[in-house]
Structures are given as C-alpha cells and as structure tokens.
Short mmCIF file of C-alpha atoms and ligand atoms in Angstrom, two decimals:
data_model
loop_
_atom_site.label_atom_id
_atom_site.label_comp_id
_atom_site.label_asym_id
_atom_site.label_seq_id
_atom_site.Cartn_x
_atom_site.Cartn_y
_atom_site.Cartn_z
CA MET A 657 0.00 0.00 0.00
CA ASN A 658 1.35 3.46 -0.94
CA ARG A 659 1.32 5.27 2.41
CA ALA A 660 1.65 8.75 0.88
CA ALA A 661 -1.68 8.24 -0.94
CA GLN A 662 -3.57 7.51 2.30
CA PRO A 663 -5.71 10.19 3.97
CA ILE A 664 -4.82 12.40 6.92
CA GLY A 665 -7.09 11.81 9.93
CA VAL A 666 -8.49 14.82 11.77
CA PHE A 667 -10.47 14.46 14.96
CA ASP A 668 -12.44 16.66 17.36
CA SER A 669 -15.19 16.20 19.92
CA GLY A 670 -17.52 17.74 17.35
CA ILE A 671 -17.57 20.31 14.58
CA GLY A 672 -14.91 22.63 16.10
CA GLY A 673 -12.04 20.86 14.38
CA LEU A 674 -13.56 21.85 11.02
CA SER A 675 -11.85 25.20 11.68
CA VAL A 676 -8.53 23.33 11.64
CA LEU A 677 -9.60 21.32 8.58
CA GLN A 678 -10.18 24.64 6.75
CA ALA A 679 -6.55 25.58 7.37
CA LEU A 680 -5.31 22.07 6.48
CA ARG A 681 -7.14 22.16 3.15
CA ALA A 682 -5.64 25.53 2.31
CA GLU A 683 -2.10 24.39 3.24
CA LEU A 684 -2.36 20.89 1.73
CA PRO A 685 -4.81 21.06 -1.19
CA HIS A 686 -3.62 17.78 -2.72
CA GLU A 687 -4.19 15.67 0.37
CA ARG A 688 -7.16 13.46 1.22
CA PHE A 689 -8.77 13.93 4.63
CA VAL A 690 -11.05 11.91 6.86
CA TYR A 691 -12.58 13.99 9.64
CA LEU A 692 -14.18 12.42 12.69
CA ALA A 693 -16.58 14.46 14.84
CA ASP A 694 -17.37 12.63 18.08
CA SER A 695 -20.57 14.66 18.38
CA GLY A 696 -22.40 11.76 20.00
CA ASN A 697 -20.16 12.38 23.02
CA ALA A 698 -19.61 16.17 22.81
CA PRO A 699 -18.82 18.34 24.61
CA TYR A 700 -15.62 16.89 26.04
CA GLY A 701 -14.44 19.93 27.92
CA ASP A 702 -17.15 20.89 30.45
CA ALA A 703 -17.44 17.85 32.69
CA ARG A 704 -16.39 14.64 30.91
CA GLY A 705 -13.07 14.26 32.71
CA ASP A 706 -9.68 13.07 31.48
CA ALA A 707 -10.32 9.31 31.66
CA PHE A 708 -13.36 9.54 29.37
CA VAL A 709 -11.68 11.89 26.87
CA SER A 710 -8.59 9.74 26.86
CA ALA A 711 -10.58 6.55 26.18
CA ARG A 712 -12.46 8.23 23.31
CA THR A 713 -9.24 9.56 21.81
CA HIS A 714 -7.73 6.09 21.91
CA ALA A 715 -10.82 4.41 20.37
CA ILE A 716 -11.05 7.01 17.59
CA THR A 717 -7.34 6.82 16.77
CA CYS A 718 -7.60 3.02 16.43
CA TYR A 719 -10.75 3.35 14.31
CA LEU A 720 -9.11 5.85 11.94
CA ARG A 721 -6.00 3.69 11.61
CA GLU A 722 -7.79 0.39 11.12
CA GLN A 723 -10.76 1.49 8.98
CA HIS A 724 -9.27 4.41 7.05
CA HIS A 725 -5.53 3.60 7.09
CA ILE A 726 -4.64 7.19 7.93
CA LYS A 727 -1.01 8.18 7.36
CA ALA A 728 -1.06 10.92 10.03
CA LEU A 729 -3.43 12.23 12.71
CA VAL A 730 -4.28 15.80 13.68
CA VAL A 731 -6.02 15.93 17.07
CA ALA A 732 -7.92 19.13 16.26
CA CYS A 733 -9.17 19.47 19.81
CA ASN A 734 -7.34 21.25 22.64
CA THR A 735 -9.26 19.27 25.28
CA ALA A 736 -8.37 15.85 23.83
CA SER A 737 -4.78 16.95 23.23
CA ALA A 738 -4.46 18.07 26.86
CA ALA A 739 -5.92 14.82 28.19
CA ALA A 740 -4.42 12.26 25.84
CA ILE A 741 -1.76 13.37 23.37
CA HIS A 742 1.09 11.79 25.35
CA GLU A 743 -0.71 8.45 25.49
CA VAL A 744 -1.46 8.49 21.76
CA ARG A 745 2.17 9.32 21.06
CA SER A 746 3.39 6.37 23.07
CA SER A 747 0.75 3.88 21.87
CA GLN A 748 1.16 4.87 18.18
CA PRO A 749 4.89 5.53 17.86
CA VAL A 750 5.03 5.36 14.06
CA LEU A 751 1.99 7.57 13.38
CA PRO A 752 2.88 11.20 12.63
CA LEU A 753 0.81 13.09 15.19
CA VAL A 754 -0.09 16.75 15.65
CA GLY A 755 -1.83 17.97 18.80
CA LEU A 756 -3.13 21.40 19.74
CA GLU A 757 -2.55 23.71 22.65
CA PRO A 758 -3.70 27.29 23.24
CA ALA A 759 -1.25 29.60 21.44
CA LEU A 760 0.17 31.35 24.51
CA LYS A 761 3.72 31.65 23.18
CA PRO A 762 2.79 33.51 19.98
CA ALA A 763 0.42 35.68 22.04
CA ALA A 764 3.19 36.61 24.50
CA ALA A 765 5.44 37.54 21.58
CA LEU A 766 2.78 39.77 20.00
CA SER A 767 1.15 41.47 22.99
CA LYS A 768 2.18 45.08 23.64
CA THR A 769 0.32 45.57 26.92
CA GLY A 770 1.51 42.21 28.29
CA ARG A 771 -2.06 41.28 29.28
CA ILE A 772 -3.46 38.31 27.38
CA GLY A 773 -6.91 36.72 27.63
CA VAL A 774 -7.19 32.96 27.17
CA ILE A 775 -10.54 31.25 26.59
CA GLY A 776 -10.97 27.49 26.37
CA THR A 777 -12.81 24.58 27.89
CA ARG A 778 -12.55 23.83 31.59
CA GLY A 779 -10.89 20.50 30.66
CA THR A 780 -8.09 22.27 28.76
CA LEU A 781 -7.55 25.15 31.14
CA THR A 782 -7.42 23.00 34.29
CA SER A 783 -5.14 20.37 32.73
CA GLU A 784 -1.58 19.68 33.85
CA LYS A 785 -0.38 20.28 30.31
CA PHE A 786 -1.83 23.79 30.36
CA SER A 787 -0.37 24.50 33.82
CA ARG A 788 3.07 23.55 32.52
CA LEU A 789 2.61 25.78 29.49
CA LEU A 790 1.60 28.72 31.71
CA ALA A 791 4.53 28.09 34.05
CA SER A 792 6.96 28.04 31.11
CA LEU A 793 5.91 31.62 30.29
CA ALA A 794 5.97 32.98 33.83
CA GLY A 795 7.16 36.58 33.87
CA GLN A 796 6.69 37.05 30.10
CA ALA A 797 3.06 38.24 30.24
CA GLU A 798 0.00 38.17 32.46
CA PHE A 799 -2.57 35.60 31.32
CA ILE A 800 -6.23 36.05 32.23
CA VAL A 801 -7.64 32.54 31.92
CA GLN A 802 -11.39 32.05 31.42
CA PRO A 803 -13.08 28.65 31.07
CA CYS A 804 -16.20 29.00 28.90
CA ASP A 805 -18.60 26.31 30.13
CA GLY A 806 -21.40 25.68 27.66
CA LEU A 807 -19.93 27.66 24.77
CA ALA A 808 -18.69 24.72 22.66
CA ARG A 809 -22.03 22.97 23.19
CA ALA A 810 -23.96 26.11 22.16
CA ILE A 811 -21.84 26.44 19.00
CA GLU A 812 -22.43 22.76 18.27
CA ASP A 813 -26.21 23.23 18.70
CA SER A 814 -26.36 26.43 16.66
CA THR A 815 -24.99 24.80 13.49
CA ALA A 816 -28.12 22.72 13.12
CA ARG A 817 -30.30 25.83 12.98
CA PRO A 818 -30.71 28.31 10.13
CA LEU A 819 -28.55 31.45 10.41
CA PRO A 820 -30.31 33.77 12.90
CA THR A 821 -31.87 37.00 11.71
CA ASP A 822 -30.68 38.72 14.91
CA PRO A 823 -27.18 37.43 15.73
CA PHE A 824 -27.15 39.52 18.94
CA ALA A 825 -30.00 37.46 20.37
CA THR A 826 -28.36 34.04 20.19
CA GLU A 827 -27.20 31.84 23.04
CA THR A 828 -23.63 31.84 21.70
CA ARG A 829 -23.62 35.66 21.70
CA ALA A 830 -24.89 35.78 25.31
CA LEU A 831 -22.24 33.30 26.49
CA CYS A 832 -19.46 35.14 24.66
CA ALA A 833 -20.60 38.43 26.23
CA ARG A 834 -20.70 36.92 29.72
CA TYR A 835 -17.20 35.41 29.53
CA ILE A 836 -15.56 38.37 27.81
CA SER A 837 -16.92 40.81 30.39
CA ALA A 838 -15.70 38.53 33.23
CA MET A 839 -12.12 38.91 31.96
CA GLY A 840 -11.81 42.69 32.34
CA THR A 841 -11.19 45.53 29.90
CA PHE A 842 -9.98 44.93 26.38
CA GLY A 843 -8.02 47.46 24.33
CA THR A 844 -4.53 48.63 23.54
CA GLU A 845 -3.99 51.04 26.47
CA THR A 846 -1.68 50.14 29.34
CA GLY A 847 -3.38 47.65 31.67
CA GLN A 848 -5.86 46.46 29.03
CA ILE A 849 -6.04 43.00 27.44
CA ASP A 850 -4.81 43.46 23.85
CA THR A 851 -4.66 39.80 22.76
CA LEU A 852 -7.25 37.03 23.03
CA VAL A 853 -6.21 33.39 22.58
CA LEU A 854 -8.96 31.09 21.28
CA GLY A 855 -8.00 27.90 23.12
CA CYS A 856 -10.83 25.77 21.73
CA THR A 857 -11.30 24.96 18.05
CA HIS A 858 -15.06 25.55 18.27
CA TYR A 859 -14.55 29.22 19.19
CA VAL A 860 -13.13 30.08 15.75
CA PHE A 861 -16.74 29.89 14.55
CA VAL A 862 -17.78 32.70 16.90
CA ALA A 863 -14.74 34.88 16.11
CA ASP A 864 -17.02 37.61 14.68
CA GLU A 865 -19.05 37.77 17.90
CA LEU A 866 -15.87 37.82 19.98
CA ARG A 867 -14.32 40.54 17.81
CA SER A 868 -17.41 42.72 18.12
CA LEU A 869 -17.21 42.39 21.93
CA VAL A 870 -13.47 43.04 22.41
CA GLY A 871 -13.13 45.69 19.71
CA PRO A 872 -11.26 45.77 16.41
CA GLN A 873 -7.83 46.59 17.88
CA VAL A 874 -7.62 43.43 19.96
CA ARG A 875 -5.78 40.59 18.26
CA LEU A 876 -7.51 37.17 18.16
CA ILE A 877 -5.13 34.22 18.01
CA GLU A 878 -6.05 30.71 16.92
CA THR A 879 -4.01 27.74 15.87
CA GLY A 880 -5.35 26.44 12.53
CA GLU A 881 -2.62 27.82 10.28
CA PRO A 882 0.40 26.90 12.46
CA VAL A 883 -1.06 23.41 12.92
CA ALA A 884 -1.46 23.04 9.15
CA ARG A 885 2.16 24.13 8.59
CA GLN A 886 3.36 21.70 11.28
CA THR A 887 1.40 18.89 9.59
CA ARG A 888 3.11 19.69 6.28
CA ARG A 889 6.55 19.65 7.97
CA LEU A 890 5.90 16.24 9.57
CA LEU A 891 4.62 14.71 6.33
CA HIS A 892 7.56 16.12 4.41
CA LYS A 893 10.05 14.76 6.97
CA ASP A 894 8.57 11.24 6.61
CA ALA A 895 8.22 11.53 2.81
CA LEU A 896 4.44 11.20 3.16
CA LEU A 897 3.24 14.24 1.21
CA THR A 898 0.96 13.32 -1.71
CA PRO A 899 2.87 14.06 -4.91
CA GLU A 900 0.97 16.72 -6.88
CA ASP A 901 1.02 14.65 -10.08
CA SER A 902 -0.76 11.69 -8.44
CA ILE A 903 -4.04 13.58 -8.10
CA ALA A 904 -5.39 12.27 -11.40
CA GLU A 905 -5.19 8.68 -10.08
CA ALA A 906 -6.62 9.35 -6.60
CA PRO A 907 -8.40 12.71 -6.55
CA ALA A 908 -8.17 14.79 -3.38
CA SER A 909 -11.20 14.04 -1.26
CA ILE A 910 -12.73 14.82 2.09
CA ARG A 911 -14.91 12.51 4.13
CA LEU A 912 -16.64 13.83 7.23
CA LEU A 913 -17.88 11.31 9.78
CA THR A 914 -19.87 11.79 12.95
CA THR A 915 -20.85 9.63 15.90
CA GLY A 916 -23.84 11.95 16.42
CA ALA A 917 -26.65 13.27 14.24
CA LEU A 918 -25.88 13.73 10.55
CA ALA A 919 -27.79 16.96 9.83
CA PRO A 920 -25.68 19.29 12.05
CA LEU A 921 -22.44 18.02 10.48
CA GLN A 922 -23.89 18.46 6.99
CA ALA A 923 -24.99 22.00 7.87
CA ALA A 924 -21.56 22.85 9.31
CA ALA A 925 -19.78 21.32 6.30
CA GLU A 926 -21.85 23.41 3.94
CA ARG A 927 -21.68 26.62 5.98
CA TRP A 928 -17.96 26.60 6.74
CA LEU A 929 -16.27 24.38 4.17
CA GLN A 930 -18.70 24.66 1.23
CA LEU A 931 -18.86 20.86 1.07
CA PRO A 932 -21.93 18.95 -0.18
CA PRO A 933 -24.04 16.85 2.22
CA ASP A 934 -22.94 13.57 0.60
CA CYS A 935 -19.39 14.03 2.01
CA CYS A 936 -20.87 13.26 5.43
CA ALA A 937 -21.83 9.96 7.06
CA THR A 938 -22.54 8.58 10.51
CA VAL A 939 -20.38 5.96 12.18
CA SER A 940 -20.49 4.04 15.41
CA ILE A 941 -17.29 3.83 17.47
CA PRO A 942 -17.93 2.05 20.77
N1 DGL B 745 -13.15 21.72 20.25
C1 DGL B 745 -12.61 21.25 21.46
C2 DGL B 745 -11.38 21.97 21.92
O1 DGL B 745 -10.62 22.48 21.12
C3 DGL B 745 -13.49 20.77 22.57
C4 DGL B 745 -14.82 21.34 22.83
C5 DGL B 745 -15.61 20.43 23.78
O2 DGL B 745 -15.97 19.35 23.33
O3 DGL B 745 -15.78 20.80 24.93
O4 DGL B 745 -11.09 22.00 23.09
#
C-alpha cells in the first residue's frame, strides 16, 4: 500500500475541528482527509473528565488507523490533546501526530500591553499540560484565563439551525458576552487586554461575535494555520506528502464522519467548508 496516498485523519469532539480542517485544506490542497466528529459524546471539555476523553481519543485513533488507514493524525481538539496526546504518542509511535494547545507563546510575543486573555474549555484550562505551558511563560506576560462552560455545546447546537436574523439574540452571543466581560477591559492602552487566545477549536466559529465584543484593535489568536504548517513539515520529513502529479489517479477528497446526528455536520460542512451533504456519514465507534 502506498502510504503517501492515504488520507490524513483529523479528529475533534464535534464540529470545532472543522476550523482546523479549513486551514489544512488551504495548506495541503492535494491531500485526502477523513474527519471524525465525536458529536455523540460532545462536549468533552465541560465535565467529561480526562479518563473519558482519553478513552475516546484512543478508540477514535484506532478506528481511523484500522478502517481508514490514515497516514497521520491531527487531534484538532485542545481538550483531547491536553488529556491524551502523550498516550497516543506512546501507543502509536510510528503515526505522525499533531496535537493542539492554546497559542500562549505567539500571544506573548505579540502582545504590547503584556495582558493576554485565554478562553478554552474547563478541561483544557485545568489540565496539567496547560499549567506547565503557563509556568513556562511565567514573567513574560500576564494571562487572564477564562473557562467557557457551555460555549462549545452552544456552538455545536447552533450549526443545526438556520442562520439567525438577529445574531445579537443568540445563546452563543450571550455566552461570549458573559465570559468576555468577566475577563476585564480589552483594548490597547496600558493595563488592558490586547490579545485574546482562542483555546478551543469551536470558538473560531464565533470569532465575529468575539471581535465585536473586544473591539477591532484586539488581536484574536487561533491555531489552525500553524497546525497546518506543522502537519506539512511532519509529512515532508517522513516523505508522506501526496505528490501533486498523483491527483489524477486518486483525486483529493474529504470525508466527514460523525458519531452523532448527521444533519448538524452536513450543515456545518456546507456553511464553513462549502462541502456537499454527501461528504458526510454517521459511524459508530464504541
Ligand atoms: N473543540 C474542542 C477543543 O478544542 C473541545 C470542545 C468540547 O468538546 O468541549 O477543546
């Protein structure tokens, strides 16, 4: 079997990782992708706990390897990466693996006021991995860390509905407003938060709401593009990039799979990736 021609696996608790898939498609247009949304078990980050998230990550990694013969895996979920990336790395030593973490280092390098907001799930922001990351940047900036309970779930739910006529009246907007105001004052003056790290892949889909709340001068930082570049580097290092001239034999393709209901994934795929409903299917992964 020609490994380079196999798809790249991408996995999230739900539709949030589609924001990473957008960046992967742009960076690697000749690659095939299989995306797994574990929406039947989402959200991971509010109250599931590490043992559950770790077990799901393991089961999904095995499923993607055995059923789809993936050549690499992108864990497009900060919560699953925080809970399980080390275990996946040791149980799958030959699988090129990319995990996510909130982009604190780039934020510290870019912030002028030295005050940085970080939003993510409770699972990510209370993890040991995140504590170590924060500790490694001690003294370089002040991080205002805000878990956003319910926000990933609300984003997940909202994709199934038609676009609202009044975006200011939605549940996602109300949750964003509550958490942003709990963090303090945003802006570019001394003492204000001038950089906001989106530490959950779902939140990229409410970036417009967040931007309207923090103001246009505040920089929003997410991880899709750096993750896509890192994926390219890993594939290149292992000689696993799809050669551009092989596309005619095995056209680039994207399959989106969900352990939950099909319609929300189809709606998200159409809204954010302009993909037709027949790219999507349901699967069962015990
Ligand atoms: N999208 C995920 C993340 O990046 C998790 C959201 C959830 O399931 O709570 O953390």
